[in-house]
Amino acid sequence: MLTKRLKAITDLVPNNASVIDIGTDHAYIPIYLYQKNITTNITASDISSKVLEYSLENLKKYNLDTKIPLVLSNGLSDIQRKYDVAIIAGMGTHTIKSILNSPNIPDTLIIQSNNDHYKLRKFMMELGYKIDREVVIHDKKHHYIIIRYIRGFEKLTEAELTFGKSNNLEYLNHLRETYQYLYTKSKDKIFLNYINMLDDFIEKILDC
Ligand SMILES: C[S@@+](CC[C@H](N)C(=O)[O-])C[C@H]1O[C@@H](n2cnc3c(N)ncnc32)[C@H](O)[C@@H]1O
């Protein structure tokens, strides 16, 4: 049984695409994709050989050790072939950016960063990728932002870079409450500025 976060990631994978899960760790994503027949053309990779021993144990549990190749690689650096889709989840934006500094990046990327979403969205825009879907998952007190990118150009506004394109009102209201709390505590005008930006942003969404 996948967590809500992992399930939401797999929901964004196109049927029958060739997929590489970079930083697979437990290999739950590849196992689920294979078992549900979303795609059987999936490679699991990780930078750590220790981690891959654990991934292998999990693949064996589901009799998938001969079906899902495991590859030791720092990002895409030791990956020879090109995939339709790369999944990069559960890492920070700094690591994700270093992984994407590669000549053979797939045309579709499913990314879930743990931090710095503004920096990630800006980096992706400059890399020549646009947001195809963005979802926010609320699971066990955390909000997880999951973005499917495809190649293309878009000019995100400052508000879209900051708050994303999910239009998830529960998440946006949660952000507003957080900024309100931080402003009350610190009286730092930066939080007031975020609250004003957010109010305009939410109003535009509700107008649509
Ligand atoms: C927190 S786990 C996330 C596991 C899984 N993707 C998820 O979302 O639940 C991060 C994994 O990324 C791997 N990792 C970190 N940097 C990496 C890199 N540059 N290339 C490949 N894997 C990396 C780590 O070894 C670790 O297994």
mmCIF file of C-alpha atoms and ligand atoms in Angstrom:
data_model
loop_
_atom_site.group_PDB
_atom_site.id
_atom_site.type_symbol
_atom_site.label_atom_id
_atom_site.label_comp_id
_atom_site.label_asym_id
_atom_site.label_seq_id
_atom_site.Cartn_x
_atom_site.Cartn_y
_atom_site.Cartn_z
ATOM 1 C CA MET A 1 0.000 0.000 0.000
ATOM 2 C CA LEU A 2 1.571 3.244 -1.168
ATOM 3 C CA THR A 3 1.501 6.473 0.824
ATOM 4 C CA LYS A 4 -0.714 9.247 -0.600
ATOM 5 C CA ARG A 5 2.440 11.031 -1.806
ATOM 6 C CA LEU A 6 3.818 8.025 -3.707
ATOM 7 C CA LYS A 7 0.391 7.151 -5.139
ATOM 8 C CA ALA A 8 -0.014 10.734 -6.431
ATOM 9 C CA ILE A 9 3.378 10.450 -8.146
ATOM 10 C CA THR A 10 2.403 7.192 -9.877
ATOM 11 C CA ASP A 11 -0.913 8.767 -10.975
ATOM 12 C CA LEU A 12 1.084 11.191 -13.132
ATOM 13 C CA VAL A 13 2.942 8.452 -15.055
ATOM 14 C CA PRO A 14 1.649 8.014 -18.628
ATOM 15 C CA ASN A 15 0.641 4.443 -19.561
ATOM 16 C CA ASN A 16 3.326 2.301 -21.183
ATOM 17 C CA ALA A 17 5.999 5.003 -21.021
ATOM 18 C CA SER A 18 9.610 3.981 -20.442
ATOM 19 C CA VAL A 19 10.401 5.265 -16.967
ATOM 20 C CA ILE A 20 13.441 5.705 -14.764
ATOM 21 C CA ASP A 21 12.928 6.260 -11.037
ATOM 22 C CA ILE A 22 16.012 8.218 -9.913
ATOM 23 C CA GLY A 23 16.703 7.865 -6.182
ATOM 24 C CA THR A 24 14.393 4.880 -5.953
ATOM 25 C CA ASP A 25 15.360 3.885 -2.371
ATOM 26 C CA HIS A 26 12.698 1.294 -1.379
ATOM 27 C CA ALA A 27 11.662 0.874 -5.067
ATOM 28 C CA TYR A 28 7.974 1.197 -4.132
ATOM 29 C CA ILE A 29 7.224 3.378 -7.157
ATOM 30 C CA PRO A 30 8.638 0.920 -9.754
ATOM 31 C CA ILE A 31 6.954 -2.024 -7.984
ATOM 32 C CA TYR A 32 3.564 -0.286 -8.022
ATOM 33 C CA LEU A 33 3.869 0.836 -11.662
ATOM 34 C CA TYR A 34 4.736 -2.709 -12.707
ATOM 35 C CA GLN A 35 2.080 -4.437 -10.601
ATOM 36 C CA LYS A 36 -0.671 -2.097 -11.788
ATOM 37 C CA ASN A 37 0.502 -2.525 -15.365
ATOM 38 C CA ILE A 38 0.881 1.233 -15.775
ATOM 39 C CA THR A 39 4.216 0.403 -17.344
ATOM 40 C CA THR A 40 6.463 -2.640 -17.294
ATOM 41 C CA ASN A 41 9.307 -0.691 -18.901
ATOM 42 C CA ILE A 42 10.797 0.695 -15.725
ATOM 43 C CA THR A 43 14.306 1.052 -14.328
ATOM 44 C CA ALA A 44 15.067 1.786 -10.682
ATOM 45 C CA SER A 45 18.273 3.669 -9.925
ATOM 46 C CA ASP A 46 20.055 5.117 -6.935
ATOM 47 C CA ILE A 47 23.389 6.703 -6.076
ATOM 48 C CA SER A 48 23.899 4.340 -3.123
ATOM 49 C CA SER A 49 24.870 0.677 -3.501
ATOM 50 C CA LYS A 50 23.721 0.069 0.092
ATOM 51 C CA VAL A 51 20.285 1.429 -0.775
ATOM 52 C CA LEU A 52 20.139 -0.754 -3.888
ATOM 53 C CA GLU A 53 20.665 -3.871 -1.745
ATOM 54 C CA TYR A 54 17.506 -2.902 0.103
ATOM 55 C CA SER A 55 15.681 -2.129 -3.179
ATOM 56 C CA LEU A 56 16.666 -5.596 -4.436
ATOM 57 C CA GLU A 57 15.196 -7.244 -1.331
ATOM 58 C CA ASN A 58 11.893 -5.456 -1.994
ATOM 59 C CA LEU A 59 11.897 -6.423 -5.676
ATOM 60 C CA LYS A 60 12.513 -10.057 -4.682
ATOM 61 C CA LYS A 61 9.555 -9.958 -2.281
ATOM 62 C CA TYR A 62 7.297 -9.211 -5.248
ATOM 63 C CA ASN A 63 9.151 -11.484 -7.713
ATOM 64 C CA LEU A 64 10.143 -8.464 -9.740
ATOM 65 C CA ASP A 65 13.925 -8.729 -9.405
ATOM 66 C CA THR A 66 14.250 -10.091 -12.954
ATOM 67 C CA LYS A 67 11.691 -7.624 -14.361
ATOM 68 C CA ILE A 68 12.872 -4.275 -12.990
ATOM 69 C CA PRO A 69 16.559 -3.464 -13.587
ATOM 70 C CA LEU A 70 18.425 -1.777 -10.745
ATOM 71 C CA VAL A 71 21.173 0.640 -11.756
ATOM 72 C CA LEU A 72 23.783 2.315 -9.583
ATOM 73 C CA SER A 73 24.087 5.878 -10.847
ATOM 74 C CA ASN A 74 24.567 9.437 -9.703
ATOM 75 C CA GLY A 75 21.485 10.932 -11.351
ATOM 76 C CA LEU A 76 21.611 10.158 -15.060
ATOM 77 C CA SER A 77 25.400 10.124 -15.337
ATOM 78 C CA ASP A 78 25.723 6.330 -15.721
ATOM 79 C CA ILE A 79 22.513 5.859 -17.684
ATOM 80 C CA GLN A 80 23.163 5.193 -21.363
ATOM 81 C CA ARG A 81 19.669 5.108 -22.860
ATOM 82 C CA LYS A 82 17.031 7.805 -22.996
ATOM 83 C CA TYR A 83 13.732 7.292 -21.170
ATOM 84 C CA ASP A 84 10.332 8.874 -21.843
ATOM 85 C CA VAL A 85 9.916 9.837 -18.198
ATOM 86 C CA ALA A 86 12.138 10.377 -15.155
ATOM 87 C CA ILE A 87 10.728 10.427 -11.650
ATOM 88 C CA ILE A 88 12.808 12.386 -9.122
ATOM 89 C CA ALA A 89 11.099 12.416 -5.738
ATOM 90 C CA GLY A 90 11.852 12.883 -2.066
ATOM 91 C CA MET A 91 14.981 14.993 -2.534
ATOM 92 C CA GLY A 92 15.835 18.678 -2.133
ATOM 93 C CA THR A 93 15.873 21.153 -5.009
ATOM 94 C CA HIS A 94 19.666 21.465 -4.858
ATOM 95 C CA THR A 95 20.111 17.721 -5.542
ATOM 96 C CA ILE A 96 17.343 17.703 -8.164
ATOM 97 C CA LYS A 97 19.034 20.560 -10.037
ATOM 98 C CA SER A 98 22.354 18.695 -10.039
ATOM 99 C CA ILE A 99 20.627 15.559 -11.373
ATOM 100 C CA LEU A 100 19.047 17.588 -14.188
ATOM 101 C CA ASN A 101 22.420 18.946 -15.212
ATOM 102 C CA SER A 102 22.723 16.149 -17.781
ATOM 103 C CA PRO A 103 22.542 15.840 -21.581
ATOM 104 C CA ASN A 104 20.049 12.967 -21.652
ATOM 105 C CA ILE A 105 17.150 14.304 -19.597
ATOM 106 C CA PRO A 106 13.790 12.803 -20.592
ATOM 107 C CA ASP A 107 11.112 14.999 -22.185
ATOM 108 C CA THR A 108 8.753 14.338 -19.277
ATOM 109 C CA LEU A 109 9.801 14.732 -15.643
ATOM 110 C CA ILE A 110 7.795 14.034 -12.517
ATOM 111 C CA ILE A 111 9.385 15.946 -9.685
ATOM 112 C CA GLN A 112 8.599 16.108 -5.979
ATOM 113 C CA SER A 113 11.041 18.333 -4.161
ATOM 114 C CA ASN A 114 11.158 18.644 -0.399
ATOM 115 C CA ASN A 115 12.063 22.350 -0.426
ATOM 116 C CA ASP A 116 12.748 25.558 -2.394
ATOM 117 C CA HIS A 117 9.854 25.255 -4.826
ATOM 118 C CA TYR A 118 10.332 28.809 -6.082
ATOM 119 C CA LYS A 119 13.935 27.992 -7.075
ATOM 120 C CA LEU A 120 12.838 24.725 -8.671
ATOM 121 C CA ARG A 121 10.079 26.352 -10.787
ATOM 122 C CA LYS A 122 12.453 29.109 -11.923
ATOM 123 C CA PHE A 123 15.204 26.620 -12.772
ATOM 124 C CA MET A 124 12.818 24.420 -14.760
ATOM 125 C CA MET A 125 11.438 27.405 -16.675
ATOM 126 C CA GLU A 126 14.981 28.416 -17.636
ATOM 127 C CA LEU A 127 15.837 24.818 -18.582
ATOM 128 C CA GLY A 128 13.010 24.822 -21.143
ATOM 129 C CA TYR A 129 10.359 22.807 -19.306
ATOM 130 C CA LYS A 130 6.801 23.855 -18.586
ATOM 131 C CA ILE A 131 4.347 22.667 -15.979
ATOM 132 C CA ASP A 132 1.929 20.121 -17.415
ATOM 133 C CA ARG A 133 0.248 19.193 -14.096
ATOM 134 C CA GLU A 134 0.886 20.321 -10.555
ATOM 135 C CA VAL A 135 -0.804 18.703 -7.580
ATOM 136 C CA VAL A 136 -0.534 19.245 -3.861
ATOM 137 C CA ILE A 137 -1.054 16.264 -1.574
ATOM 138 C CA HIS A 138 -1.815 16.714 2.098
ATOM 139 C CA ASP A 139 -0.571 13.695 4.005
ATOM 140 C CA LYS A 140 0.197 13.414 7.704
ATOM 141 C CA LYS A 141 0.553 17.168 8.351
ATOM 142 C CA HIS A 142 2.744 17.715 5.272
ATOM 143 C CA HIS A 143 1.886 19.294 1.964
ATOM 144 C CA TYR A 144 3.769 17.674 -0.915
ATOM 145 C CA ILE A 145 4.049 19.465 -4.237
ATOM 146 C CA ILE A 146 4.302 17.136 -7.218
ATOM 147 C CA ILE A 147 4.893 18.583 -10.673
ATOM 148 C CA ARG A 148 4.842 16.917 -14.077
ATOM 149 C CA TYR A 149 6.985 18.845 -16.522
ATOM 150 C CA ILE A 150 7.140 18.557 -20.287
ATOM 151 C CA ARG A 151 9.514 20.292 -22.666
ATOM 152 C CA GLY A 152 8.333 23.760 -23.644
ATOM 153 C CA PHE A 153 8.457 27.395 -22.683
ATOM 154 C CA GLU A 154 6.252 29.306 -20.310
ATOM 155 C CA LYS A 155 6.665 32.560 -18.437
ATOM 156 C CA LEU A 156 5.455 32.079 -14.892
ATOM 157 C CA THR A 157 4.401 35.169 -12.970
ATOM 158 C CA GLU A 158 6.077 35.960 -9.654
ATOM 159 C CA ALA A 159 2.958 34.620 -7.888
ATOM 160 C CA GLU A 160 3.020 31.369 -9.912
ATOM 161 C CA LEU A 161 6.720 30.898 -9.162
ATOM 162 C CA THR A 162 5.951 31.379 -5.482
ATOM 163 C CA PHE A 163 2.649 29.511 -5.073
ATOM 164 C CA GLY A 164 2.639 27.178 -8.074
ATOM 165 C CA LYS A 165 -0.063 26.182 -10.525
ATOM 166 C CA SER A 166 -2.013 23.646 -8.489
ATOM 167 C CA ASN A 167 -4.897 26.058 -7.701
ATOM 168 C CA ASN A 168 -5.379 23.956 -4.569
ATOM 169 C CA LEU A 169 -7.303 26.274 -2.246
ATOM 170 C CA GLU A 170 -6.777 24.145 0.860
ATOM 171 C CA TYR A 171 -3.012 24.442 0.332
ATOM 172 C CA LEU A 172 -3.141 28.160 -0.472
ATOM 173 C CA ASN A 173 -5.232 28.854 2.643
ATOM 174 C CA HIS A 174 -2.756 26.805 4.676
ATOM 175 C CA LEU A 175 0.076 28.987 3.298
ATOM 176 C CA ARG A 176 -1.894 32.117 4.190
ATOM 177 C CA GLU A 177 -2.376 30.919 7.772
ATOM 178 C CA THR A 178 1.343 30.149 8.028
ATOM 179 C CA TYR A 179 2.343 33.621 6.753
ATOM 180 C CA GLN A 180 -0.211 35.222 9.066
ATOM 181 C CA TYR A 181 1.267 33.331 12.022
ATOM 182 C CA LEU A 182 4.826 34.295 11.027
ATOM 183 C CA TYR A 183 3.821 37.929 10.579
ATOM 184 C CA THR A 184 2.112 38.051 13.987
ATOM 185 C CA LYS A 185 5.247 36.579 15.579
ATOM 186 C CA SER A 186 7.888 38.618 13.773
ATOM 187 C CA LYS A 187 6.119 41.703 12.368
ATOM 188 C CA ASP A 188 8.400 41.186 9.357
ATOM 189 C CA LYS A 189 6.803 42.973 6.367
ATOM 190 C CA ILE A 190 7.950 40.213 4.009
ATOM 191 C CA PHE A 191 5.144 38.003 5.356
ATOM 192 C CA LEU A 192 2.609 40.790 4.895
ATOM 193 C CA ASN A 193 3.788 41.059 1.319
ATOM 194 C CA TYR A 194 3.241 37.290 0.820
ATOM 195 C CA ILE A 195 -0.241 37.558 2.343
ATOM 196 C CA ASN A 196 -1.180 40.353 -0.071
ATOM 197 C CA MET A 197 0.219 38.436 -3.044
ATOM 198 C CA LEU A 198 -1.652 35.349 -1.925
ATOM 199 C CA ASP A 199 -4.945 37.238 -1.508
ATOM 200 C CA ASP A 200 -4.692 38.560 -5.077
ATOM 201 C CA PHE A 201 -3.735 35.107 -6.325
ATOM 202 C CA ILE A 202 -6.653 33.375 -4.586
ATOM 203 C CA GLU A 203 -9.089 36.064 -5.812
ATOM 204 C CA LYS A 204 -7.984 35.463 -9.418
ATOM 205 C CA ILE A 205 -8.490 31.700 -9.016
ATOM 206 C CA LEU A 206 -11.976 32.210 -7.582
ATOM 207 C CA ASP A 207 -12.855 34.600 -10.452
ATOM 208 C CA CYS A 208 -12.045 31.968 -13.074
HETATM 209 C C1 LIG B 1 14.532 10.249 0.675
HETATM 210 S S1 LIG B 1 14.904 9.067 -0.519
HETATM 211 C C2 LIG B 1 13.463 9.206 -1.579
HETATM 212 C C3 LIG B 1 13.035 7.864 -2.075
HETATM 213 C C4 LIG B 1 11.874 7.869 -3.052
HETATM 214 N N1 LIG B 1 12.231 8.493 -4.310
HETATM 215 C C5 LIG B 1 10.667 8.551 -2.454
HETATM 216 O O1 LIG B 1 10.255 9.604 -2.968
HETATM 217 O O2 LIG B 1 10.129 8.031 -1.472
HETATM 218 C C6 LIG B 1 16.163 9.801 -1.511
HETATM 219 C C7 LIG B 1 16.948 8.777 -2.318
HETATM 220 O O3 LIG B 1 17.657 9.473 -3.333
HETATM 221 C C8 LIG B 1 18.946 8.918 -3.458
HETATM 222 N N2 LIG B 1 19.797 9.941 -4.083
HETATM 223 C C9 LIG B 1 20.273 11.082 -3.530
HETATM 224 N N3 LIG B 1 21.010 11.757 -4.426
HETATM 225 C C10 LIG B 1 20.988 11.043 -5.574
HETATM 226 C C11 LIG B 1 21.584 11.218 -6.870
HETATM 227 N N4 LIG B 1 22.343 12.270 -7.157
HETATM 228 N N5 LIG B 1 21.352 10.278 -7.813
HETATM 229 C C12 LIG B 1 20.594 9.192 -7.540
HETATM 230 N N6 LIG B 1 20.024 8.969 -6.331
HETATM 231 C C13 LIG B 1 20.214 9.884 -5.370
HETATM 232 C C14 LIG B 1 19.312 8.521 -2.034
HETATM 233 O O4 LIG B 1 20.323 7.529 -1.990
HETATM 234 C C15 LIG B 1 17.970 8.028 -1.491
HETATM 235 O O5 LIG B 1 17.802 6.653 -1.696
#
